mmCIF file with all atom_site columns, C-alpha atoms in Angstrom:
data_model
loop_
_atom_site.group_PDB
_atom_site.id
_atom_site.type_symbol
_atom_site.label_atom_id
_atom_site.label_alt_id
_atom_site.label_comp_id
_atom_site.label_asym_id
_atom_site.label_entity_id
_atom_site.label_seq_id
_atom_site.pdbx_PDB_ins_code
_atom_site.Cartn_x
_atom_site.Cartn_y
_atom_site.Cartn_z
_atom_site.occupancy
_atom_site.B_iso_or_equiv
_atom_site.pdbx_formal_charge
_atom_site.auth_seq_id
_atom_site.auth_comp_id
_atom_site.auth_asym_id
_atom_site.auth_atom_id
_atom_site.pdbx_PDB_model_num
ATOM 1   C CA . CYS V 1 1   ? 0.000   0.000  0.000   1.00 41.00 ? 1   CYS V CA 1
ATOM 2   C CA . THR V 1 2   ? 1.462   3.365  -0.955  1.00 40.00 ? 2   THR V CA 1
ATOM 3   C CA . LEU V 1 3   ? -0.937  5.276  1.296   1.00 38.00 ? 3   LEU V CA 1
ATOM 4   C CA . LYS V 1 4   ? 0.142   6.101  4.811   1.00 42.00 ? 4   LYS V CA 1
ATOM 5   C CA . CYS V 1 5   ? -2.374  4.546  7.146   1.00 42.00 ? 5   CYS V CA 1
ATOM 6   C CA . ASP V 1 6   ? -2.700  5.243  10.805  1.00 45.00 ? 6   ASP V CA 1
ATOM 7   C CA . PRO V 1 7   ? -3.324  1.862  12.410  1.00 47.00 ? 7   PRO V CA 1
ATOM 8   C CA . GLU V 1 8   ? -4.866  3.532  15.472  1.00 54.00 ? 8   GLU V CA 1
ATOM 9   C CA . SER V 1 9   ? -7.607  5.416  13.552  1.00 47.00 ? 9   SER V CA 1
ATOM 10  C CA . PRO V 1 10  ? -10.873 3.554  13.047  1.00 49.00 ? 10  PRO V CA 1
ATOM 11  C CA . PRO V 1 11  ? -11.787 2.436  9.516   1.00 48.00 ? 11  PRO V CA 1
ATOM 12  C CA . MET V 1 12  ? -14.087 4.727  7.536   1.00 44.00 ? 12  MET V CA 1
ATOM 13  C CA . SER V 1 13  ? -17.738 3.763  7.926   1.00 44.00 ? 13  SER V CA 1
ATOM 14  C CA . THR V 1 14  ? -20.469 3.784  5.299   1.00 40.00 ? 14  THR V CA 1
ATOM 15  C CA . GLU V 1 15  ? -22.127 6.600  7.242   1.00 48.00 ? 15  GLU V CA 1
ATOM 16  C CA . SER V 1 16  ? -19.066 8.807  6.980   1.00 41.00 ? 16  SER V CA 1
ATOM 17  C CA . LEU V 1 17  ? -18.895 8.131  3.239   1.00 35.00 ? 17  LEU V CA 1
ATOM 18  C CA . GLU V 1 18  ? -22.534 9.201  2.843   1.00 42.00 ? 18  GLU V CA 1
ATOM 19  C CA . LYS V 1 19  ? -21.785 12.447 4.692   1.00 43.00 ? 19  LYS V CA 1
ATOM 20  C CA . SER V 1 20  ? -18.824 13.153 2.449   1.00 38.00 ? 20  SER V CA 1
ATOM 21  C CA . SER V 1 21  ? -18.978 16.501 0.645   1.00 40.00 ? 21  SER V CA 1
ATOM 22  C CA . MET V 1 22  ? -17.569 15.009 -2.561  1.00 41.00 ? 22  MET V CA 1
ATOM 23  C CA . GLN V 1 23  ? -19.595 15.982 -5.622  1.00 43.00 ? 23  GLN V CA 1
ATOM 24  C CA . PRO V 1 24  ? -19.796 13.908 -8.794  1.00 42.00 ? 24  PRO V CA 1
ATOM 25  C CA . SER V 1 25  ? -17.410 15.019 -11.529 1.00 43.00 ? 25  SER V CA 1
ATOM 26  C CA . PHE V 1 26  ? -20.179 14.905 -14.145 1.00 45.00 ? 26  PHE V CA 1
ATOM 27  C CA . GLN V 1 27  ? -23.646 16.367 -14.477 1.00 51.00 ? 27  GLN V CA 1
ATOM 28  C CA . PRO V 1 28  ? -26.275 13.635 -14.008 1.00 50.00 ? 28  PRO V CA 1
ATOM 29  C CA . SER V 1 29  ? -28.627 13.076 -16.887 1.00 51.00 ? 29  SER V CA 1
ATOM 30  C CA . THR V 1 30  ? -32.370 13.432 -16.592 1.00 53.00 ? 30  THR V CA 1
ATOM 31  C CA . LYS V 1 31  ? -34.325 10.213 -16.841 1.00 62.00 ? 31  LYS V CA 1
ATOM 32  C CA . THR V 1 32  ? -36.396 11.619 -19.684 1.00 74.00 ? 32  THR V CA 1
ATOM 33  C CA . PRO V 1 33  ? -34.608 13.893 -22.165 1.00 77.00 ? 33  PRO V CA 1
ATOM 34  C CA . LEU V 1 34  ? -36.102 17.320 -22.757 1.00 87.00 ? 34  LEU V CA 1
ATOM 35  C CA . VAL V 1 35  ? -37.237 17.429 -26.374 1.00 90.00 ? 35  VAL V CA 1
ATOM 36  C CA . ILE V 1 36  ? -38.766 20.184 -28.491 1.00 91.00 ? 36  ILE V CA 1
ATOM 37  C CA . GLU V 1 37  ? -39.708 19.767 -32.133 1.00 94.00 ? 37  GLU V CA 1
ATOM 38  C CA . ASN V 1 38  ? -41.265 22.326 -34.443 1.00 96.00 ? 38  ASN V CA 1
ATOM 39  C CA . ASN V 1 39  ? -41.969 22.583 -38.137 1.00 97.00 ? 39  ASN V CA 1
ATOM 40  C CA . GLY V 1 40  ? -40.738 25.485 -40.194 1.00 97.00 ? 40  GLY V CA 1
ATOM 41  C CA . LEU V 1 41  ? -41.145 27.039 -43.624 1.00 97.00 ? 41  LEU V CA 1
ATOM 42  C CA . HIS V 1 42  ? -38.172 28.617 -45.360 1.00 97.00 ? 42  HIS V CA 1
ATOM 43  C CA . THR V 1 43  ? -38.505 30.667 -48.546 1.00 96.00 ? 43  THR V CA 1
ATOM 44  C CA . ILE V 1 44  ? -35.584 31.068 -50.928 1.00 95.00 ? 44  ILE V CA 1
ATOM 45  C CA . GLN V 1 45  ? -35.625 32.913 -54.246 1.00 95.00 ? 45  GLN V CA 1
ATOM 46  C CA . VAL V 1 46  ? -33.985 30.698 -56.902 1.00 94.00 ? 46  VAL V CA 1
ATOM 47  C CA . ASP V 1 47  ? -32.736 31.177 -60.451 1.00 92.00 ? 47  ASP V CA 1
ATOM 48  C CA . PRO V 1 48  ? -32.479 28.898 -62.383 1.00 90.00 ? 48  PRO V CA 1
ATOM 49  C CA . ILE V 1 49  ? -35.650 27.204 -61.233 1.00 91.00 ? 49  ILE V CA 1
ATOM 50  C CA . ARG V 1 50  ? -35.090 23.840 -59.549 1.00 91.00 ? 50  ARG V CA 1
ATOM 51  C CA . ILE V 1 51  ? -35.651 22.070 -56.266 1.00 94.00 ? 51  ILE V CA 1
ATOM 52  C CA . LEU V 1 52  ? -32.865 20.651 -54.106 1.00 94.00 ? 52  LEU V CA 1
ATOM 53  C CA . ASP V 1 53  ? -31.337 17.335 -55.088 1.00 94.00 ? 53  ASP V CA 1
ATOM 54  C CA . GLU V 1 54  ? -30.534 14.746 -52.387 1.00 95.00 ? 54  GLU V CA 1
ATOM 55  C CA . PHE V 1 55  ? -27.049 16.141 -51.677 1.00 93.00 ? 55  PHE V CA 1
ATOM 56  C CA . GLN V 1 56  ? -28.333 19.727 -51.460 1.00 93.00 ? 56  GLN V CA 1
ATOM 57  C CA . ALA V 1 57  ? -31.163 18.646 -49.144 1.00 95.00 ? 57  ALA V CA 1
ATOM 58  C CA . GLU V 1 58  ? -28.643 16.995 -46.798 1.00 95.00 ? 58  GLU V CA 1
ATOM 59  C CA . GLN V 1 59  ? -26.467 20.109 -46.876 1.00 94.00 ? 59  GLN V CA 1
ATOM 60  C CA . TYR V 1 60  ? -29.473 22.309 -46.068 1.00 95.00 ? 60  TYR V CA 1
ATOM 61  C CA . GLU V 1 61  ? -30.248 20.123 -43.046 1.00 96.00 ? 61  GLU V CA 1
ATOM 62  C CA . LYS V 1 62  ? -26.635 20.338 -41.829 1.00 95.00 ? 62  LYS V CA 1
ATOM 63  C CA . VAL V 1 63  ? -26.544 24.120 -42.246 1.00 94.00 ? 63  VAL V CA 1
ATOM 64  C CA . MET V 1 64  ? -29.723 24.520 -40.204 1.00 95.00 ? 64  MET V CA 1
ATOM 65  C CA . GLU V 1 65  ? -28.429 22.174 -37.483 1.00 93.00 ? 65  GLU V CA 1
ATOM 66  C CA . ASN V 1 66  ? -25.053 23.918 -37.334 1.00 91.00 ? 66  ASN V CA 1
ATOM 67  C CA . LEU V 1 67  ? -26.629 27.375 -36.993 1.00 91.00 ? 67  LEU V CA 1
ATOM 68  C CA . THR V 1 68  ? -27.538 26.385 -33.449 1.00 86.00 ? 68  THR V CA 1
ATOM 69  C CA . ALA V 1 69  ? -23.922 27.054 -32.488 1.00 86.00 ? 69  ALA V CA 1
ATOM 70  C CA . SER V 1 70  ? -24.579 30.745 -33.194 1.00 87.00 ? 70  SER V CA 1
ATOM 71  C CA . PHE V 1 71  ? -27.071 31.073 -30.335 1.00 83.00 ? 71  PHE V CA 1
ATOM 72  C CA . GLY V 1 72  ? -27.036 27.830 -28.287 1.00 76.00 ? 72  GLY V CA 1
ATOM 73  C CA . HIS V 1 73  ? -24.951 26.616 -25.367 1.00 70.00 ? 73  HIS V CA 1
ATOM 74  C CA . MET V 1 74  ? -23.383 23.235 -24.540 1.00 63.00 ? 74  MET V CA 1
ATOM 75  C CA . LEU V 1 75  ? -24.068 21.789 -27.966 1.00 64.00 ? 75  LEU V CA 1
ATOM 76  C CA . ASP V 1 76  ? -23.248 18.329 -29.243 1.00 62.00 ? 76  ASP V CA 1
ATOM 77  C CA . ASP V 1 77  ? -23.755 14.998 -27.658 1.00 62.00 ? 77  ASP V CA 1
ATOM 78  C CA . PRO V 1 78  ? -24.205 14.436 -24.769 1.00 64.00 ? 78  PRO V CA 1
ATOM 79  C CA . TYR V 1 79  ? -25.593 17.879 -23.905 1.00 79.00 ? 79  TYR V CA 1
ATOM 80  C CA . ILE V 1 80  ? -27.823 19.325 -26.619 1.00 83.00 ? 80  ILE V CA 1
ATOM 81  C CA . THR V 1 81  ? -28.286 17.786 -30.024 1.00 88.00 ? 81  THR V CA 1
ATOM 82  C CA . SER V 1 82  ? -30.109 19.243 -33.006 1.00 92.00 ? 82  SER V CA 1
ATOM 83  C CA . ASN V 1 83  ? -31.673 17.465 -35.928 1.00 96.00 ? 83  ASN V CA 1
ATOM 84  C CA . CYS V 1 84  ? -33.187 19.058 -39.020 1.00 97.00 ? 84  CYS V CA 1
ATOM 85  C CA . THR V 1 85  ? -35.253 17.083 -41.520 1.00 98.00 ? 85  THR V CA 1
ATOM 86  C CA . LEU V 1 86  ? -36.346 18.534 -44.848 1.00 97.00 ? 86  LEU V CA 1
ATOM 87  C CA . PHE V 1 87  ? -39.714 16.982 -45.634 1.00 97.00 ? 87  PHE V CA 1
ATOM 88  C CA . GLN V 1 88  ? -41.206 19.121 -48.404 1.00 97.00 ? 88  GLN V CA 1
ATOM 89  C CA . GLN V 1 89  ? -40.108 21.219 -51.376 1.00 97.00 ? 89  GLN V CA 1
ATOM 90  C CA . ASN V 1 90  ? -42.366 23.299 -53.591 1.00 96.00 ? 90  ASN V CA 1
ATOM 91  C CA . LEU V 1 91  ? -41.769 25.914 -56.252 1.00 96.00 ? 91  LEU V CA 1
ATOM 92  C CA . GLY V 1 92  ? -43.928 29.006 -56.231 1.00 93.00 ? 92  GLY V CA 1
ATOM 93  C CA . SER V 1 93  ? -43.931 32.587 -57.374 1.00 90.00 ? 93  SER V CA 1
ATOM 94  C CA . ASN V 1 94  ? -44.394 35.938 -55.722 1.00 85.00 ? 94  ASN V CA 1
ATOM 95  C CA . GLY V 1 95  ? -45.381 37.448 -59.097 1.00 87.00 ? 95  GLY V CA 1
ATOM 96  C CA . THR V 1 96  ? -41.899 38.541 -60.134 1.00 90.00 ? 96  THR V CA 1
ATOM 97  C CA . ALA V 1 97  ? -39.577 35.764 -58.937 1.00 93.00 ? 97  ALA V CA 1
ATOM 98  C CA . THR V 1 98  ? -39.564 32.019 -58.413 1.00 94.00 ? 98  THR V CA 1
ATOM 99  C CA . MET V 1 99  ? -39.478 30.869 -54.823 1.00 96.00 ? 99  MET V CA 1
ATOM 100 C CA . LEU V 1 100 ? -38.355 27.549 -53.393 1.00 96.00 ? 100 LEU V CA 1
ATOM 101 C CA . LEU V 1 101 ? -40.494 26.752 -50.353 1.00 97.00 ? 101 LEU V CA 1
ATOM 102 C CA . LEU V 1 102 ? -38.812 24.329 -47.952 1.00 97.00 ? 102 LEU V CA 1
ATOM 103 C CA . GLY V 1 103 ? -40.816 22.561 -45.256 1.00 98.00 ? 103 GLY V CA 1
ATOM 104 C CA . PHE V 1 104 ? -38.601 21.243 -42.466 1.00 98.00 ? 104 PHE V CA 1
ATOM 105 C CA . SER V 1 105 ? -38.728 20.046 -38.900 1.00 97.00 ? 105 SER V CA 1
ATOM 106 C CA . ILE V 1 106 ? -36.171 21.049 -36.294 1.00 96.00 ? 106 ILE V CA 1
ATOM 107 C CA . ARG V 1 107 ? -35.700 18.991 -33.142 1.00 95.00 ? 107 ARG V CA 1
ATOM 108 C CA . TYR V 1 108 ? -33.598 19.781 -30.096 1.00 92.00 ? 108 TYR V CA 1
ATOM 109 C CA . GLU V 1 109 ? -32.893 17.281 -27.342 1.00 90.00 ? 109 GLU V CA 1
ATOM 110 C CA . SER V 1 110 ? -31.252 17.885 -23.966 1.00 87.00 ? 110 SER V CA 1
ATOM 111 C CA . LYS V 1 111 ? -30.216 14.991 -21.749 1.00 79.00 ? 111 LYS V CA 1
ATOM 112 C CA . PHE V 1 112 ? -28.944 17.161 -18.897 1.00 75.00 ? 112 PHE V CA 1
ATOM 113 C CA . GLY V 1 113 ? -31.874 19.434 -18.216 1.00 72.00 ? 113 GLY V CA 1
ATOM 114 C CA . ARG V 1 114 ? -30.644 22.320 -20.381 1.00 73.00 ? 114 ARG V CA 1
ATOM 115 C CA . PRO V 1 115 ? -33.722 24.296 -21.484 1.00 79.00 ? 115 PRO V CA 1
ATOM 116 C CA . VAL V 1 116 ? -34.304 23.899 -25.231 1.00 87.00 ? 116 VAL V CA 1
ATOM 117 C CA . ILE V 1 117 ? -37.945 24.954 -25.495 1.00 87.00 ? 117 ILE V CA 1
ATOM 118 C CA . HIS V 1 118 ? -37.031 28.277 -27.138 1.00 89.00 ? 118 HIS V CA 1
ATOM 119 C CA . TYR V 1 119 ? -34.329 26.951 -29.471 1.00 91.00 ? 119 TYR V CA 1
ATOM 120 C CA . PRO V 1 120 ? -36.565 26.674 -32.580 1.00 94.00 ? 120 PRO V CA 1
ATOM 121 C CA . TYR V 1 121 ? -37.556 30.329 -32.167 1.00 94.00 ? 121 TYR V CA 1
ATOM 122 C CA . LEU V 1 122 ? -33.945 31.341 -31.505 1.00 93.00 ? 122 LEU V CA 1
ATOM 123 C CA . LEU V 1 123 ? -33.079 29.648 -34.805 1.00 95.00 ? 123 LEU V CA 1
ATOM 124 C CA . GLN V 1 124 ? -35.860 31.604 -36.524 1.00 96.00 ? 124 GLN V CA 1
ATOM 125 C CA . ASP V 1 125 ? -34.630 34.875 -35.018 1.00 96.00 ? 125 ASP V CA 1
ATOM 126 C CA . TYR V 1 126 ? -31.024 34.156 -35.958 1.00 95.00 ? 126 TYR V CA 1
ATOM 127 C CA . VAL V 1 127 ? -31.832 33.332 -39.596 1.00 96.00 ? 127 VAL V CA 1
ATOM 128 C CA . ASN V 1 128 ? -34.221 36.272 -39.960 1.00 97.00 ? 128 ASN V CA 1
ATOM 129 C CA . SER V 1 129 ? -31.668 38.690 -38.503 1.00 97.00 ? 129 SER V CA 1
ATOM 130 C CA . ASN V 1 130 ? -28.933 37.505 -40.865 1.00 96.00 ? 130 ASN V CA 1
ATOM 131 C CA . LEU V 1 131 ? -30.629 37.061 -44.250 1.00 97.00 ? 131 LEU V CA 1
ATOM 132 C CA . GLN V 1 132 ? -27.754 38.431 -46.335 1.00 96.00 ? 132 GLN V CA 1
ATOM 133 C CA . GLU V 1 133 ? -25.265 36.175 -44.534 1.00 95.00 ? 133 GLU V CA 1
ATOM 134 C CA . MET V 1 134 ? -27.658 33.235 -44.933 1.00 95.00 ? 134 MET V CA 1
ATOM 135 C CA . THR V 1 135 ? -27.845 33.857 -48.688 1.00 95.00 ? 135 THR V CA 1
ATOM 136 C CA . LEU V 1 136 ? -24.052 33.797 -48.970 1.00 95.00 ? 136 LEU V CA 1
ATOM 137 C CA . LEU V 1 137 ? -23.767 30.760 -46.703 1.00 93.00 ? 137 LEU V CA 1
ATOM 138 C CA . MET V 1 138 ? -26.240 28.753 -48.754 1.00 92.00 ? 138 MET V CA 1
ATOM 139 C CA . GLN V 1 139 ? -24.699 29.837 -52.051 1.00 93.00 ? 139 GLN V CA 1
ATOM 140 C CA . ASP V 1 140 ? -21.239 28.813 -50.847 1.00 91.00 ? 140 ASP V CA 1
ATOM 141 C CA . ALA V 1 141 ? -22.326 25.591 -49.165 1.00 85.00 ? 141 ALA V CA 1
ATOM 142 C CA . PHE V 1 142 ? -24.673 23.989 -51.658 1.00 84.00 ? 142 PHE V CA 1
ATOM 143 C CA . LEU V 1 143 ? -27.267 26.175 -53.344 1.00 87.00 ? 143 LEU V CA 1
ATOM 144 C CA . ASP V 1 144 ? -25.616 27.939 -56.258 1.00 87.00 ? 144 ASP V CA 1
ATOM 145 C CA . ASN V 1 145 ? -29.003 29.011 -57.646 1.00 87.00 ? 145 ASN V CA 1
ATOM 146 C CA . ALA V 1 146 ? -30.032 30.885 -54.473 1.00 90.00 ? 146 ALA V CA 1
ATOM 147 C CA . VAL V 1 147 ? -30.643 34.521 -55.317 1.00 93.00 ? 147 VAL V CA 1
ATOM 148 C CA . ARG V 1 148 ? -31.975 35.599 -51.945 1.00 94.00 ? 148 ARG V CA 1
ATOM 149 C CA . VAL V 1 149 ? -32.861 33.854 -48.683 1.00 95.00 ? 149 VAL V CA 1
ATOM 150 C CA . TYR V 1 150 ? -36.098 35.036 -47.111 1.00 95.00 ? 150 TYR V CA 1
ATOM 151 C CA . GLU V 1 151 ? -37.390 34.546 -43.612 1.00 95.00 ? 151 GLU V CA 1
ATOM 152 C CA . VAL V 1 152 ? -37.941 31.305 -41.736 1.00 96.00 ? 152 VAL V CA 1
ATOM 153 C CA . LYS V 1 153 ? -41.261 30.850 -39.967 1.00 97.00 ? 153 LYS V CA 1
ATOM 154 C CA . ILE V 1 154 ? -41.440 28.326 -37.117 1.00 96.00 ? 154 ILE V CA 1
ATOM 155 C CA . TYR V 1 155 ? -44.747 26.677 -36.236 1.00 93.00 ? 155 TYR V CA 1
ATOM 156 C CA . ASN V 1 156 ? -45.843 24.650 -33.229 1.00 84.00 ? 156 ASN V CA 1
ATOM 157 C CA . LEU V 1 157 ? -46.629 20.980 -33.881 1.00 67.00 ? 157 LEU V CA 1
#
């Protein structure tokens, strides 16, 4: 034994261990994760006219998930995870331009009690406050036919 033990001191009891002020070195998880999921509608002006292919759809989902880092805290597993799923694409017109309407769901999950109930609306606010940056981001990342990114609207399920 490399510890110095005093043979005259009594052994530590279970009771003294229970009274110990030692705190766990990790944050305990909640039994049921906190989950919030909302649907959203994103409008993007496109030219030439086309919907997203499979690769572009996956890139859109990743961009939306990664935007959470711009306003969220303690992201990534095991703390807070985000998941975006693109479930609908339609082409429309506002009278002068062709619009790509993207229906998506955004889900946030927290295993450690971090509040995520407002995260979908924080995402909406972030996108809507940075439309010019969002246009450039989407053009650079995957959507070369994006002319202008318009607002995101988040809806309750």
